[in-house]
Amino acid sequence: MTSRIPRDSRLRLVRPRPLAAAPRAVNQRRPPRPAPRPPEGTPAPAELARMARSGLAGAARVARWADAALGPGRAGATADGKATLSPATAERAAGELDLTAAQVRAEWDTARLAGLIEVHGDRARPGWRLRAWDRDDSAVLRGWVALFDAWSLACPEPDGHEAAAVAEVVSAMPQVLSFLQLSAGPVPVDQLLDLLQQRVTELRTERCEVPYGPRPQEPEAEPEPAPEPAQGQAQEPPPAALAPLLDWALRALGAVGALTYGEGQATLTPLGSWAVWVKLEQICVAAQSPAGNIEQAAEDMLRGCAQLRPNAARAEYRAWLAARPVGSAITELLGAARGEDALLRGLAFEALRVVGAPAEPEVRAVLDEPALRPYALLWLAEHDGVDPEDAHEVLTREEATWLWVDTAAAVADHGEAPMLVRHLESALQPTVPALLDEVRAVGHPRTVQVLVALAAAHPDPALAKAVRRAAFQVHTGGS
């Protein structure tokens, strides 16, 4: 004979905790790697920061003006709901700063790329780097590197070129910059053009690209056929097509202070040489690590980082990001987040945290996607300065429950049974019956699998029975 007395005490969660990410595997500690030394002749960090402050003085000046003139309670920066200067505001700033409106807009854009001004929805506000500008050399250097990473946005690309051709040049420029850094001196533009041509050809070959377009009519007399490209080998792009794009890339990099360009040659500045060395070092560190995922696609890279400690994983993310254009990297990470693997979804947003401000527009754009919305809301809250421990408060109850199920799916697929049991502690609901009611209502596609795995893993027979019943009800559509 069984007792019908409710046994809620056995179904009560141990202690509610703020919503957290999936537990991470703990590996053995590795001895710290000694800090690498920059190449001989590289200025000290303080001198590099002085150079960066000098190059960004105009942007910092406009950012400080905006902080004082466009702060809370004052006239807004925009008239059209976008985080760009309105004509009236640009003219006002030009008059007060003794600049032209075009100069104000250019410095405003530079300040945004360097993180001196942060864009949040339809508002712009001073970034944290502006607060630390005069006292924190590392903040200044990180701001300049952010501008360096966004060099392709600093100057408009030339007209008359396909977007695919521009993207190829942007993807090939890291190798050109590496060659400039290793040369440690002026390099003729013709030599850079030859290198760019080779790299673009490699990129097309990797994609197994087949030349397309109208085929020329065959002449009546058949001449001796020219040798065809080897199987899988793309045709080299003509130098005449790449020369204007290389000129644009060098001018844009010159505009951000990464190199000097003129008289048919280019030379990295000390700041540019240092930044390229930093990125090469990140790539080398990742290549020597147990994971070494810099050559992998985003999904494979994230899987390789799944078993790493948080600091080691972030180092892999930084190296992976350093090896590709930031725009395509963000797109690839969000593509991985849209997959069926919930673990990759969480790790993709961890990698996007390393990206920082450049990822904000793309993260905001996925708020309408139910599978990504909770992750995007947490990312945006932390980006806005909310403490990670409190970021879960931006989620509605339904969003938090959906994220709990998604995280539980990641643990069920990749973790151990005790981890799934401990995951109960992160639920917002005070009791298991309340949790099961809301889990059934939230409609996550993995609900049944998660509940079945939880029932199999939990040592409490009464709780396991309640969870199995809930899984059956979801499976059959019952209440």
CSV table of N, CA and C in Angstrom, one decimal, residues 175-290:
chain,number,residue,atom,x,y,z
A,175,GLN,N,47.7,38.3,-45.0
A,175,GLN,CA,48.9,37.8,-45.5
A,175,GLN,C,49.8,38.9,-46.0
A,176,VAL,N,49.2,39.9,-46.6
A,176,VAL,CA,50.0,41.0,-47.1
A,176,VAL,C,50.6,41.8,-45.9
A,177,LEU,N,49.8,42.0,-44.9
A,177,LEU,CA,50.4,42.7,-43.7
A,177,LEU,C,51.5,41.9,-43.0
A,178,SER,N,51.3,40.6,-43.0
A,178,SER,CA,52.3,39.8,-42.4
A,178,SER,C,53.6,39.9,-43.2
A,179,PHE,N,53.5,39.9,-44.5
A,179,PHE,CA,54.7,40.1,-45.3
A,179,PHE,C,55.4,41.5,-45.0
A,180,LEU,N,54.6,42.5,-44.9
A,180,LEU,CA,55.1,43.8,-44.6
A,180,LEU,C,55.8,43.8,-43.2
A,181,GLN,N,55.2,43.1,-42.3
A,181,GLN,CA,55.8,43.0,-40.9
A,181,GLN,C,57.1,42.3,-40.9
A,182,LEU,N,57.2,41.2,-41.7
A,182,LEU,CA,58.4,40.4,-41.7
A,182,LEU,C,59.5,41.2,-42.5
A,183,SER,N,59.1,42.0,-43.5
A,183,SER,CA,60.1,42.8,-44.3
A,183,SER,C,60.7,43.9,-43.5
A,184,ALA,N,60.0,44.4,-42.5
A,184,ALA,CA,60.6,45.4,-41.6
A,184,ALA,C,61.2,46.6,-42.3
A,185,GLY,N,60.5,47.0,-43.3
A,185,GLY,CA,60.9,48.2,-44.1
A,185,GLY,C,60.0,48.4,-45.3
A,186,PRO,N,60.3,49.4,-46.2
A,186,PRO,CA,59.5,49.7,-47.3
A,186,PRO,C,59.4,48.5,-48.3
A,187,VAL,N,58.2,48.2,-48.8
A,187,VAL,CA,58.0,47.2,-49.8
A,187,VAL,C,57.4,47.8,-51.0
A,188,PRO,N,57.9,47.5,-52.2
A,188,PRO,CA,57.2,48.1,-53.4
A,188,PRO,C,55.8,47.6,-53.6
A,189,VAL,N,54.9,48.4,-54.1
A,189,VAL,CA,53.5,48.1,-54.2
A,189,VAL,C,53.4,46.9,-55.3
A,190,ASP,N,54.3,46.9,-56.3
A,190,ASP,CA,54.2,45.8,-57.3
A,190,ASP,C,54.4,44.5,-56.6
A,191,GLN,N,55.3,44.4,-55.7
A,191,GLN,CA,55.5,43.2,-55.0
A,191,GLN,C,54.3,42.8,-54.1
A,192,LEU,N,53.7,43.8,-53.5
A,192,LEU,CA,52.5,43.5,-52.7
A,192,LEU,C,51.3,43.0,-53.6
A,193,LEU,N,51.3,43.6,-54.8
A,193,LEU,CA,50.2,43.2,-55.8
A,193,LEU,C,50.4,41.8,-56.2
A,194,ASP,N,51.6,41.4,-56.4
A,194,ASP,CA,51.9,40.0,-56.8
A,194,ASP,C,51.5,39.1,-55.7
A,195,LEU,N,51.8,39.4,-54.4
A,195,LEU,CA,51.4,38.6,-53.3
A,195,LEU,C,49.9,38.5,-53.2
A,196,LEU,N,49.3,39.7,-53.3
A,196,LEU,CA,47.8,39.7,-53.2
A,196,LEU,C,47.2,38.8,-54.3
A,197,GLN,N,47.7,38.8,-55.5
A,197,GLN,CA,47.2,38.0,-56.6
A,197,GLN,C,47.3,36.5,-56.2
A,198,GLN,N,48.5,36.2,-55.7
A,198,GLN,CA,48.7,34.8,-55.3
A,198,GLN,C,47.7,34.3,-54.2
A,199,ARG,N,47.5,35.2,-53.2
A,199,ARG,CA,46.6,34.8,-52.1
A,199,ARG,C,45.1,34.8,-52.6
A,200,VAL,N,44.7,35.7,-53.4
A,200,VAL,CA,43.3,35.6,-53.9
A,200,VAL,C,43.1,34.3,-54.7
A,201,THR,N,44.1,33.9,-55.5
A,201,THR,CA,44.1,32.7,-56.3
A,201,THR,C,43.9,31.5,-55.3
A,202,GLU,N,44.7,31.5,-54.2
A,202,GLU,CA,44.6,30.4,-53.2
A,202,GLU,C,43.2,30.4,-52.6
A,203,LEU,N,42.6,31.5,-52.3
A,203,LEU,CA,41.3,31.6,-51.7
A,203,LEU,C,40.2,31.0,-52.7
A,204,ARG,N,40.4,31.3,-54.0
A,204,ARG,CA,39.4,30.8,-55.0
A,204,ARG,C,39.6,29.3,-55.2
A,205,THR,N,40.9,28.8,-55.1
A,205,THR,CA,41.2,27.4,-55.2
A,205,THR,C,40.6,26.6,-54.1
A,206,GLU,N,40.7,27.2,-52.9
A,206,GLU,CA,40.1,26.5,-51.7
A,206,GLU,C,38.6,26.4,-51.8
A,207,ARG,N,38.0,27.3,-52.5
A,207,ARG,CA,36.5,27.2,-52.7
A,207,ARG,C,36.2,26.4,-54.0
A,208,CYS,N,37.2,25.9,-54.7
A,208,CYS,CA,37.0,25.1,-55.9
A,208,CYS,C,36.2,25.9,-56.9
A,209,GLU,N,36.5,27.2,-57.0
A,209,GLU,CA,35.8,28.1,-57.8
A,209,GLU,C,36.0,27.9,-59.3
A,210,VAL,N,35.0,27.8,-60.1
A,210,VAL,CA,35.1,27.6,-61.5
A,210,VAL,C,34.8,28.9,-62.2
A,211,PRO,N,35.7,29.4,-63.1
A,211,PRO,CA,35.4,30.7,-63.8
A,211,PRO,C,34.1,30.6,-64.5
A,212,TYR,N,33.3,31.7,-64.4
A,212,TYR,CA,32.0,31.8,-65.0
A,212,TYR,C,32.0,33.0,-66.0
A,213,GLY,N,30.9,33.0,-66.8
A,213,GLY,CA,30.8,34.1,-67.8
A,213,GLY,C,30.7,33.6,-69.2
A,214,PRO,N,30.4,34.4,-70.1
A,214,PRO,CA,30.3,33.9,-71.5
A,214,PRO,C,31.6,33.4,-72.0
A,215,ARG,N,31.6,32.3,-72.7
A,215,ARG,CA,32.8,31.7,-73.3
A,215,ARG,C,33.1,32.4,-74.6
A,216,PRO,N,34.3,32.7,-74.9
A,216,PRO,CA,34.6,33.3,-76.2
A,216,PRO,C,34.3,32.3,-77.4
A,217,GLN,N,33.9,32.8,-78.5
A,217,GLN,CA,33.6,32.0,-79.6
A,217,GLN,C,34.9,31.4,-80.2
A,218,GLU,N,34.9,30.1,-80.5
A,218,GLU,CA,36.1,29.5,-81.0
A,218,GLU,C,36.4,29.9,-82.4
A,219,PRO,N,37.6,30.2,-82.8
A,219,PRO,CA,38.0,30.7,-84.1
A,219,PRO,C,37.8,29.5,-85.1
A,220,GLU,N,37.7,29.8,-86.3
A,220,GLU,CA,37.6,28.8,-87.3
A,220,GLU,C,38.8,27.9,-87.4
A,221,ALA,N,40.0,28.5,-87.3
A,221,ALA,CA,41.2,27.7,-87.3
A,221,ALA,C,41.6,27.4,-85.8
A,222,GLU,N,41.8,26.2,-85.6
A,222,GLU,CA,42.1,25.8,-84.2
A,222,GLU,C,43.6,25.9,-83.9
A,223,PRO,N,43.9,26.9,-83.1
A,223,PRO,CA,45.3,27.0,-82.7
A,223,PRO,C,45.7,26.0,-81.6
A,224,GLU,N,46.9,25.9,-81.3
A,224,GLU,CA,47.4,24.9,-80.3
A,224,GLU,C,46.8,25.3,-79.0
A,225,PRO,N,46.1,24.4,-78.3
A,225,PRO,CA,45.5,24.8,-77.0
A,225,PRO,C,46.5,25.2,-76.0
A,226,ALA,N,46.1,26.3,-75.2
A,226,ALA,CA,46.9,26.7,-74.1
A,226,ALA,C,46.7,25.7,-73.0
A,227,PRO,N,47.7,25.6,-72.1
A,227,PRO,CA,47.6,24.7,-71.0
A,227,PRO,C,46.5,25.1,-70.0
A,228,GLU,N,45.7,24.2,-69.6
A,228,GLU,CA,44.6,24.5,-68.7
A,228,GLU,C,45.0,24.4,-67.3
A,229,PRO,N,44.3,25.2,-66.4
A,229,PRO,CA,44.7,25.1,-65.0
A,229,PRO,C,44.5,23.6,-64.5
A,230,ALA,N,45.4,23.3,-63.6
A,230,ALA,CA,45.3,21.9,-63.0
A,230,ALA,C,43.9,21.8,-62.3
A,231,GLN,N,43.5,20.5,-62.1
A,231,GLN,CA,42.3,20.1,-61.5
A,231,GLN,C,42.1,20.9,-60.2
A,232,GLY,N,41.0,21.6,-60.0
A,232,GLY,CA,40.8,22.3,-58.7
A,232,GLY,C,41.6,23.6,-58.6
A,233,GLN,N,42.3,24.0,-59.6
A,233,GLN,CA,43.2,25.2,-59.6
A,233,GLN,C,42.4,26.4,-60.2
A,234,ALA,N,42.2,27.5,-59.5
A,234,ALA,CA,41.5,28.6,-60.0
A,234,ALA,C,42.4,29.4,-60.9
A,235,GLN,N,41.8,30.2,-61.8
A,235,GLN,CA,42.6,31.1,-62.6
A,235,GLN,C,43.0,32.3,-61.8
A,236,GLU,N,44.2,32.8,-62.0
A,236,GLU,CA,44.7,34.0,-61.3
A,236,GLU,C,43.9,35.2,-61.8
A,237,PRO,N,43.5,36.0,-60.8
A,237,PRO,CA,42.8,37.3,-61.2
A,237,PRO,C,43.8,38.2,-61.9
A,238,PRO,N,43.4,39.0,-62.9
A,238,PRO,CA,44.4,39.9,-63.5
A,238,PRO,C,44.8,41.0,-62.6
A,239,PRO,N,46.1,41.4,-62.6
A,239,PRO,CA,46.6,42.4,-61.8
A,239,PRO,C,45.8,43.7,-61.9
A,240,ALA,N,45.3,44.0,-63.1
A,240,ALA,CA,44.6,45.3,-63.4
A,240,ALA,C,43.3,45.3,-62.6
A,241,ALA,N,42.7,44.1,-62.3
A,241,ALA,CA,41.5,44.1,-61.5
A,241,ALA,C,41.8,44.3,-60.0
A,242,LEU,N,42.9,43.9,-59.6
A,242,LEU,CA,43.3,43.9,-58.1
A,242,LEU,C,44.0,45.2,-57.7
A,243,ALA,N,44.6,45.9,-58.7
A,243,ALA,CA,45.4,47.1,-58.4
A,243,ALA,C,44.5,48.2,-57.7
A,244,PRO,N,43.3,48.5,-58.2
A,244,PRO,CA,42.6,49.5,-57.5
A,244,PRO,C,42.1,49.1,-56.1
A,245,LEU,N,41.9,47.8,-55.9
A,245,LEU,CA,41.5,47.3,-54.6
A,245,LEU,C,42.6,47.3,-53.6
A,246,LEU,N,43.8,47.0,-54.1
A,246,LEU,CA,45.0,47.1,-53.2
A,246,LEU,C,45.3,48.5,-52.9
A,247,ASP,N,45.1,49.4,-53.8
A,247,ASP,CA,45.3,50.9,-53.5
A,247,ASP,C,44.3,51.3,-52.4
A,248,TRP,N,43.1,50.9,-52.6
A,248,TRP,CA,42.1,51.2,-51.5
A,248,TRP,C,42.4,50.6,-50.2
A,249,ALA,N,42.9,49.4,-50.1
A,249,ALA,CA,43.2,48.7,-48.9
A,249,ALA,C,44.4,49.5,-48.2
A,250,LEU,N,45.4,49.8,-49.0
A,250,LEU,CA,46.6,50.5,-48.4
A,250,LEU,C,46.2,51.9,-47.9
A,251,ARG,N,45.4,52.6,-48.7
A,251,ARG,CA,44.9,53.9,-48.2
A,251,ARG,C,44.1,53.8,-46.9
A,252,ALA,N,43.2,52.8,-46.9
A,252,ALA,CA,42.4,52.6,-45.7
A,252,ALA,C,43.3,52.3,-44.5
A,253,LEU,N,44.3,51.4,-44.6
A,253,LEU,CA,45.2,51.1,-43.5
A,253,LEU,C,46.1,52.3,-43.2
A,254,GLY,N,46.4,53.1,-44.2
A,254,GLY,CA,47.1,54.3,-43.9
A,254,GLY,C,46.3,55.3,-43.1
A,255,ALA,N,44.9,55.4,-43.4
A,255,ALA,CA,44.0,56.3,-42.7
A,255,ALA,C,43.9,55.9,-41.2
A,256,VAL,N,44.0,54.6,-40.8
A,256,VAL,CA,43.9,54.3,-39.4
A,256,VAL,C,45.3,54.3,-38.7
A,257,GLY,N,46.3,54.6,-39.5
A,257,GLY,CA,47.7,54.7,-38.9
A,257,GLY,C,48.5,53.5,-38.8
A,258,ALA,N,48.1,52.5,-39.6
A,258,ALA,CA,48.8,51.2,-39.6
A,258,ALA,C,50.0,51.2,-40.5
A,259,LEU,N,50.0,52.0,-41.5
A,259,LEU,CA,51.2,52.1,-42.5
A,259,LEU,C,51.2,53.4,-43.1
A,260,THR,N,52.4,53.7,-43.8
A,260,THR,CA,52.6,54.8,-44.6
A,260,THR,C,52.6,54.3,-46.1
A,261,TYR,N,52.0,55.1,-47.0
A,261,TYR,CA,51.8,54.7,-48.3
A,261,TYR,C,52.1,55.8,-49.3
A,262,GLY,N,53.0,55.7,-50.2
A,262,GLY,CA,53.3,56.7,-51.1
A,262,GLY,C,54.5,56.4,-51.9
A,263,GLU,N,54.7,57.0,-53.1
A,263,GLU,CA,55.8,56.8,-54.0
A,263,GLU,C,56.0,55.4,-54.3
A,264,GLY,N,54.9,54.7,-54.5
A,264,GLY,CA,55.0,53.3,-55.0
A,264,GLY,C,55.5,52.3,-54.0
A,265,GLN,N,55.4,52.6,-52.7
A,265,GLN,CA,55.8,51.6,-51.7
A,265,GLN,C,55.0,51.8,-50.4
A,266,ALA,N,55.0,50.8,-49.5
A,266,ALA,CA,54.3,50.9,-48.3
A,266,ALA,C,55.2,50.4,-47.2
A,267,THR,N,55.0,51.0,-46.0
A,267,THR,CA,55.8,50.6,-44.8
A,267,THR,C,54.9,50.6,-43.6
A,268,LEU,N,55.0,49.6,-42.8
A,268,LEU,CA,54.2,49.5,-41.6
A,268,LEU,C,54.7,50.6,-40.6
A,269,THR,N,53.8,51.2,-39.9
A,269,THR,CA,54.2,52.1,-38.8
A,269,THR,C,54.6,51.2,-37.6
A,270,PRO,N,55.2,51.8,-36.6
A,270,PRO,CA,55.5,51.0,-35.3
A,270,PRO,C,54.2,50.4,-34.8
A,271,LEU,N,53.1,51.2,-34.8
A,271,LEU,CA,51.8,50.6,-34.3
A,271,LEU,C,51.3,49.5,-35.1
A,272,GLY,N,51.4,49.7,-36.4
A,272,GLY,CA,50.9,48.6,-37.3
A,272,GLY,C,51.8,47.4,-37.2
A,273,SER,N,53.1,47.5,-37.1
A,273,SER,CA,54.0,46.4,-37.0
A,273,SER,C,53.7,45.6,-35.7
A,274,TRP,N,53.5,46.4,-34.6
A,274,TRP,CA,53.2,45.8,-33.3
A,274,TRP,C,51.9,45.0,-33.4
A,275,ALA,N,50.8,45.6,-34.0
A,275,ALA,CA,49.5,45.0,-34.0
A,275,ALA,C,49.6,43.7,-34.9
A,276,VAL,N,50.3,43.7,-36.0
A,276,VAL,CA,50.4,42.5,-36.8
A,276,VAL,C,51.2,41.4,-36.0
A,277,TRP,N,52.2,41.8,-35.3
A,277,TRP,CA,53.0,40.8,-34.5
A,277,TRP,C,52.1,40.2,-33.5
A,278,VAL,N,51.2,41.0,-32.8
A,278,VAL,CA,50.3,40.5,-31.8
A,278,VAL,C,49.4,39.4,-32.4
A,279,LYS,N,48.9,39.7,-33.5
A,279,LYS,CA,47.9,38.8,-34.2
A,279,LYS,C,48.7,37.5,-34.6
A,280,LEU,N,49.9,37.7,-35.2
A,280,LEU,CA,50.6,36.5,-35.5
A,280,LEU,C,51.0,35.6,-34.3
A,281,GLU,N,51.3,36.3,-33.2
A,281,GLU,CA,51.6,35.6,-32.0
A,281,GLU,C,50.4,34.8,-31.5
A,282,GLN,N,49.2,35.4,-31.6
A,282,GLN,CA,48.0,34.7,-31.2
A,282,GLN,C,47.8,33.5,-32.0
A,283,ILE,N,48.0,33.6,-33.3
A,283,ILE,CA,47.8,32.5,-34.2
A,283,ILE,C,48.8,31.4,-33.9
A,284,CYS,N,50.1,31.8,-33.6
A,284,CYS,CA,51.1,30.8,-33.3
A,284,CYS,C,50.8,30.0,-32.0
A,285,VAL,N,50.3,30.8,-31.0
A,285,VAL,CA,49.9,30.2,-29.7
A,285,VAL,C,48.8,29.1,-29.9
A,286,ALA,N,47.8,29.5,-30.8
A,286,ALA,CA,46.7,28.5,-31.0
A,286,ALA,C,47.2,27.3,-31.8
A,287,ALA,N,48.1,27.6,-32.7
A,287,ALA,CA,48.6,26.5,-33.5
A,287,ALA,C,49.5,25.5,-32.7
A,288,GLN,N,50.1,26.0,-31.6
A,288,GLN,CA,50.9,25.1,-30.8
A,288,GLN,C,50.1,24.5,-29.6
A,289,SER,N,48.8,24.9,-29.5
A,289,SER,CA,48.0,24.4,-28.4
A,289,SER,C,47.5,23.1,-28.7
A,290,PRO,N,46.9,22.3,-27.7
A,290,PRO,CA,46.4,21.0,-28.0
A,290,PRO,C,45.2,21.1,-29.0
